Coordinates of N, CA and C in Angstrom, one line a residue:
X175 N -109.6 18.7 -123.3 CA -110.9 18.7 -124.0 C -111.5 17.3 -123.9
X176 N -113.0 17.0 -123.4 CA -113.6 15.9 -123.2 C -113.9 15.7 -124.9
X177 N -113.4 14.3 -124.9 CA -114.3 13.6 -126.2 C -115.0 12.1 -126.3
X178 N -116.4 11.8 -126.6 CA -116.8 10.7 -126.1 C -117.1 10.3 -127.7
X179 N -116.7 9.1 -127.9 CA -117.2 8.4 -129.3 C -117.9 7.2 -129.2
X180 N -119.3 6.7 -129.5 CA -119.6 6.0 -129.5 C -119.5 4.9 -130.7
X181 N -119.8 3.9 -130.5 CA -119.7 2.9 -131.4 C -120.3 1.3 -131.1
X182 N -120.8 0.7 -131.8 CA -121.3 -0.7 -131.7 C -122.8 -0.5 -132.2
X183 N -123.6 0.7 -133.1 CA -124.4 -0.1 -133.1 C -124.5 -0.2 -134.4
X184 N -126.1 -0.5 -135.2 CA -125.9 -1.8 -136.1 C -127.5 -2.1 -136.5
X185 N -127.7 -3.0 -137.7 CA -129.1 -3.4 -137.7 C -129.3 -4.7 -137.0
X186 N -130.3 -5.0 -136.2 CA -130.7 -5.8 -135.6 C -131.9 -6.7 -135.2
X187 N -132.1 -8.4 -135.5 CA -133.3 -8.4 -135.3 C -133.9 -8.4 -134.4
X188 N -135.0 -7.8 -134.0 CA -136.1 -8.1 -132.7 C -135.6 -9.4 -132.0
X189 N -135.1 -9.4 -130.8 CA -134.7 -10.1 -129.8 C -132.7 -10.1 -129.8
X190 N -132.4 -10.2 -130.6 CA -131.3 -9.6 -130.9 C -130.3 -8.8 -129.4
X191 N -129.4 -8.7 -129.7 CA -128.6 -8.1 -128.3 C -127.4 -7.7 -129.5
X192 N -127.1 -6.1 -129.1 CA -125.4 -4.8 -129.2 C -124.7 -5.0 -127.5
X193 N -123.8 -5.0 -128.0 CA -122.7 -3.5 -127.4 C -122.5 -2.3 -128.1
X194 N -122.9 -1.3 -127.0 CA -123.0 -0.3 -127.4 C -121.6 0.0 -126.5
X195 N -120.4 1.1 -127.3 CA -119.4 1.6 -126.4 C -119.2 2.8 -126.8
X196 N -118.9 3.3 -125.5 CA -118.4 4.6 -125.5 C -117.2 5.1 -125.1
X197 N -116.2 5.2 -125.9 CA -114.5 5.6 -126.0 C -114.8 7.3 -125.6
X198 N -114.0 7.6 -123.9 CA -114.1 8.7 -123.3 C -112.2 9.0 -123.7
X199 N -112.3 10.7 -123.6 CA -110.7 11.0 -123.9 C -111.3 12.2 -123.1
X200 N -110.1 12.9 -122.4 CA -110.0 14.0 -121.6 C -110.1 13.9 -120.6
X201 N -110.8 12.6 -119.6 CA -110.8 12.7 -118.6 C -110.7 11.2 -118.1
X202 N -110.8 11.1 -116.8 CA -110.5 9.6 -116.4 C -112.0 9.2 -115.5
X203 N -112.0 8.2 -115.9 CA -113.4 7.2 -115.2 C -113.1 7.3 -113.8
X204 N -112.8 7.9 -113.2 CA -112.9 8.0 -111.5 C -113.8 8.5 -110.5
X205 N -114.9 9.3 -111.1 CA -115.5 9.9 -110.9 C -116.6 10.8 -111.6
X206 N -116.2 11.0 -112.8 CA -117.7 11.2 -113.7 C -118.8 10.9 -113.9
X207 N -119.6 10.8 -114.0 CA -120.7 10.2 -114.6 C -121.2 9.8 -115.9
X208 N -121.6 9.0 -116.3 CA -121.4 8.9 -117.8 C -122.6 7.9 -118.3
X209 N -123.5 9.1 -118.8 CA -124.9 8.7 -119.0 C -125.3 8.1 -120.7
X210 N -126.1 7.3 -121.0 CA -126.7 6.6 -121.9 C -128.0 7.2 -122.2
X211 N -128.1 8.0 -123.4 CA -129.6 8.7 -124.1 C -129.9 7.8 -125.4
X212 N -130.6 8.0 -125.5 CA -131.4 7.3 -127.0 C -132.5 8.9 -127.7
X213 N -132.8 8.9 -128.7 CA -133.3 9.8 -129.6 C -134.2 8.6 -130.9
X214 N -135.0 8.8 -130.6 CA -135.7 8.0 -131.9 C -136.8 8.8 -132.5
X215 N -136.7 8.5 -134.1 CA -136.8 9.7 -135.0 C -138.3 10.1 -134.5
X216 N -138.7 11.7 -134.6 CA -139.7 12.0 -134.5 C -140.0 12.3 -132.6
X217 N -139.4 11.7 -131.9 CA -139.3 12.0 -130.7 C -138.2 12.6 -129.9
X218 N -138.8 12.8 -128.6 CA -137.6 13.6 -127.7 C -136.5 13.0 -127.2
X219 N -135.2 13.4 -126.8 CA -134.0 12.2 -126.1 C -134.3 12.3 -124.5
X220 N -134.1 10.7 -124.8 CA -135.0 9.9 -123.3 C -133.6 9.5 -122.7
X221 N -132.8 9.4 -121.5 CA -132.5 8.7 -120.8 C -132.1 7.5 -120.5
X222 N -131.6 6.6 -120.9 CA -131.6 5.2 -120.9 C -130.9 4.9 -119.8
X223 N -130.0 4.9 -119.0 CA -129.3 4.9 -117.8 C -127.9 5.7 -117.9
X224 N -127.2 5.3 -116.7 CA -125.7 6.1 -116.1 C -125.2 5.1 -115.2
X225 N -123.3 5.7 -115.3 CA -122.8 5.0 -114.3 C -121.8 5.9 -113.9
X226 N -122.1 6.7 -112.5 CA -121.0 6.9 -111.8 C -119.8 6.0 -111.6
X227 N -118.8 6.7 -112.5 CA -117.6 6.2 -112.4 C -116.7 5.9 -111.2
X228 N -117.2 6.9 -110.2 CA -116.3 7.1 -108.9 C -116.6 5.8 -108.1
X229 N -118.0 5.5 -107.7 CA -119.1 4.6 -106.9 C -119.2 3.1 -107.9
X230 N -118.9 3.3 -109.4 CA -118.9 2.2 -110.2 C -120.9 2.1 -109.6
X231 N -121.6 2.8 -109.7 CA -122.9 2.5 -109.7 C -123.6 3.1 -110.5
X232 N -124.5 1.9 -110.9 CA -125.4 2.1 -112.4 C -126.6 2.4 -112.0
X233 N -127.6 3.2 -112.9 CA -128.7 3.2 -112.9 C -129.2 3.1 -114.1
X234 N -130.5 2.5 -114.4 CA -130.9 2.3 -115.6 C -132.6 2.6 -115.4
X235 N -132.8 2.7 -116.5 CA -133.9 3.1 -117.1 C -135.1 2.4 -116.6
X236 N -136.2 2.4 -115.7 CA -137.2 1.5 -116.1 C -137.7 0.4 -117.0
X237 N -137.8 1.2 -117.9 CA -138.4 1.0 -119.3 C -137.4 0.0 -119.6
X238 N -136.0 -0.3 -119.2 CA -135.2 -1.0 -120.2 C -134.2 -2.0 -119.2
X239 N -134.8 -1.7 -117.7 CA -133.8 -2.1 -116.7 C -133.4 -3.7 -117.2
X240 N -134.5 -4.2 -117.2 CA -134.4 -5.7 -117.2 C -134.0 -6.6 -118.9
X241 N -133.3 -5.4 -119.6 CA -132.8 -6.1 -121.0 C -131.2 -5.5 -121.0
X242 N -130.9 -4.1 -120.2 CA -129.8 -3.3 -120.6 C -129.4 -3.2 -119.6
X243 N -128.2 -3.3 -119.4 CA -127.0 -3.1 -118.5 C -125.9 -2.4 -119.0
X244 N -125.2 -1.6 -118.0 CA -124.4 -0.7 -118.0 C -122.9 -0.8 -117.4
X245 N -121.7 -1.1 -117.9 CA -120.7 -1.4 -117.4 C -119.5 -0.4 -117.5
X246 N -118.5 -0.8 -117.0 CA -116.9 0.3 -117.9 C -115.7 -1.0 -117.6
X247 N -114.8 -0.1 -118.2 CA -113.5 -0.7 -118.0 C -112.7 0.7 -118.0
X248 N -112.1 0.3 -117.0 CA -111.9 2.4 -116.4 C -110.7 1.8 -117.1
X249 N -109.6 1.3 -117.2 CA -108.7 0.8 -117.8 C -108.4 1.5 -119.1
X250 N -109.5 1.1 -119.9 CA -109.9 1.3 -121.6 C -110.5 2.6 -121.6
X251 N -110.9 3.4 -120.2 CA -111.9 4.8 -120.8 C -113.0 4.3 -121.3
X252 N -113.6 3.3 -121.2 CA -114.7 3.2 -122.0 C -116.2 2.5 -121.4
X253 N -117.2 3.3 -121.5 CA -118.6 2.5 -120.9 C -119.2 2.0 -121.9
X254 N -119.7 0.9 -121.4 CA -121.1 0.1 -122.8 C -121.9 0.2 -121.9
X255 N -122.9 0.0 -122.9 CA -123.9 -0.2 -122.9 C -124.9 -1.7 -123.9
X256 N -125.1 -2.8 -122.9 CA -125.2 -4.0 -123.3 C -126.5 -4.1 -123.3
X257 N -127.2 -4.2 -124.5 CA -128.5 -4.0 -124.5 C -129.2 -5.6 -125.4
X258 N -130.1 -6.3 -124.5 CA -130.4 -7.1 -124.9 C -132.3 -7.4 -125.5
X259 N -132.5 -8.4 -126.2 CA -134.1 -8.7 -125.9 C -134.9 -7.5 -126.6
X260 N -133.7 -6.9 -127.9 CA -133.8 -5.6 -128.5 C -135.2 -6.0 -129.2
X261 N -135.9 -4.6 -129.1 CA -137.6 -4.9 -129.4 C -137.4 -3.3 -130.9
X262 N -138.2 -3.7 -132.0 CA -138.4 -1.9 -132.6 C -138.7 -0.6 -131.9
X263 N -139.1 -1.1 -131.0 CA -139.0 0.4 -130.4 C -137.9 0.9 -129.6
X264 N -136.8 0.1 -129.8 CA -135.5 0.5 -129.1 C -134.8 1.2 -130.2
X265 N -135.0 1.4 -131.3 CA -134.8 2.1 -132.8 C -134.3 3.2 -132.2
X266 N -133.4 3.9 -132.4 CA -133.0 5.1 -132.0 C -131.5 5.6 -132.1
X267 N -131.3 6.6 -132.6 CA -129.8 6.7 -132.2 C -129.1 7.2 -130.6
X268 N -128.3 6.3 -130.4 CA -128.0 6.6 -129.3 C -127.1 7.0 -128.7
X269 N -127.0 8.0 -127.9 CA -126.1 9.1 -127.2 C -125.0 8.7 -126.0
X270 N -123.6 8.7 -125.6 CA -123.2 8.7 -123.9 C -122.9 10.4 -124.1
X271 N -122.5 10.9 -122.9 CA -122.5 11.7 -122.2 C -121.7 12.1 -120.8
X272 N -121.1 13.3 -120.8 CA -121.2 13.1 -119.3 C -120.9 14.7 -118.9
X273 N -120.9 14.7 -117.2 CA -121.0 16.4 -117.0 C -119.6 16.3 -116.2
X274 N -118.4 16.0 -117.1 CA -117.0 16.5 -116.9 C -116.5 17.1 -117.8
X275 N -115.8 18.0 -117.8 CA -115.4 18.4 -116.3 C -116.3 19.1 -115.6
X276 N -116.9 20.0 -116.1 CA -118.1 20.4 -115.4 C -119.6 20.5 -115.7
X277 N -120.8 20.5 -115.1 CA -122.1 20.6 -114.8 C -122.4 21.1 -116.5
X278 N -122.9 20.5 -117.0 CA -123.9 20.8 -118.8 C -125.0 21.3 -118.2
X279 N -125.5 21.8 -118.8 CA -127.2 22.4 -118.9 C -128.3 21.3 -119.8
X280 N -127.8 20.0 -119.8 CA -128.8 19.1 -119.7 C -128.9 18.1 -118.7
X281 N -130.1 18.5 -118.0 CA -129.9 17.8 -116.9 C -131.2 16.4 -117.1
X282 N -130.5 15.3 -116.4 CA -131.3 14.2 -116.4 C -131.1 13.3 -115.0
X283 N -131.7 12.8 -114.3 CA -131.2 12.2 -113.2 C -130.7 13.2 -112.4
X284 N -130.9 14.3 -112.6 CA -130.3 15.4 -111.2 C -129.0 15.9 -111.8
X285 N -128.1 15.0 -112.9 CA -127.4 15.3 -113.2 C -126.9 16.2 -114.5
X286 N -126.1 17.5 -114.6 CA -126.2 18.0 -115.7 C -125.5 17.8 -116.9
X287 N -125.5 17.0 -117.8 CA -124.7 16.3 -118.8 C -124.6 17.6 -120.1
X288 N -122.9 17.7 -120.4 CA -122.6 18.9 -121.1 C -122.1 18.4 -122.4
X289 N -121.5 17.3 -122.1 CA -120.4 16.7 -123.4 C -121.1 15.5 -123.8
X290 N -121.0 15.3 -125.3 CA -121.6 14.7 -125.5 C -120.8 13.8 -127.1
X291 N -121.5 12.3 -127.2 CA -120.9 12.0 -128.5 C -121.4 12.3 -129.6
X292 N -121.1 12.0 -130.5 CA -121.7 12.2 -132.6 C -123.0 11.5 -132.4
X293 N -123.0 10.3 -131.2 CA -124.1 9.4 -131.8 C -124.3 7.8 -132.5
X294 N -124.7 6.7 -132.3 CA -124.5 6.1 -132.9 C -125.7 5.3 -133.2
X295 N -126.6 4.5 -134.4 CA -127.9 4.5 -135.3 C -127.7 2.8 -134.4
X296 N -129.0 2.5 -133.8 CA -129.2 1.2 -133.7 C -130.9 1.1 -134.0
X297 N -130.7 0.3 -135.2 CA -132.3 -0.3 -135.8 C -132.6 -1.7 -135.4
X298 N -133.9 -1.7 -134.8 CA -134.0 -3.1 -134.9 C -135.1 -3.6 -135.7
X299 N -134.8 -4.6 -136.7 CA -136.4 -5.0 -137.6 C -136.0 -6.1 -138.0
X300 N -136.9 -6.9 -138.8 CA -136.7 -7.8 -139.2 C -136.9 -7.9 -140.7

């Protein structure tokens, strides 16, 4: 049974920088994919980036490429998400993901993400 728990976020001020981590169980970083969403209240969940675990290659977000980076330690089972130059509108609780063992019915990036974590609240204000 896939289980992903997130953890690291936090109140924060504007310019400010998290680790965001995501503690994966069930399966091993060799190959999955293991995507980063955000949800901020009142709106829809957007995409923030992924990192094929197999290729170790990231993709990130437009919107956030140049503040957030995306890493693992296949060692630990676990991906962050290092988010820097945190602005209010990065407010959101935020999601990992991934479509192991198989294909979810939420698809983003081509890819279909099934498992998912609780969630974790990052505010940024001052």
């Amino acid at each position: 049974q896939v289980q992903l728990v997130e953890s690291g976020g936090g109140l924060v001020q504007p310019g400010g920088s998290l680790r965001l981590s995501c503690v994966v169980s069930g399966i091993t970083l060799d190959a999955p994919n293991i995507g980063w969403f955000r949800q901020a209240p009142g709106k829809g969940r957007e995409g923030v980036g992924y990192i094929n675990t197999g290729h170790v290659d990231t993709h990130v977000a437009i919107a956030v490429k140049d503040r957030f980076t995306i890493s693992m330690d296949s060692m630990k089972n676990t991906v962050y998400l290092q988010m820097n130059s945190l602005k209010p509108e990065d407010t959101a609780v935020y999601y990992c993901a991934t479509d192991a063992p198989r294909l979810g019915d939420y698809y983003w990036w081509g890819i279909g993400f099934g498992s998912w974590g609780q969630g974790t609240q990052v505010t940024v204000s001052s």
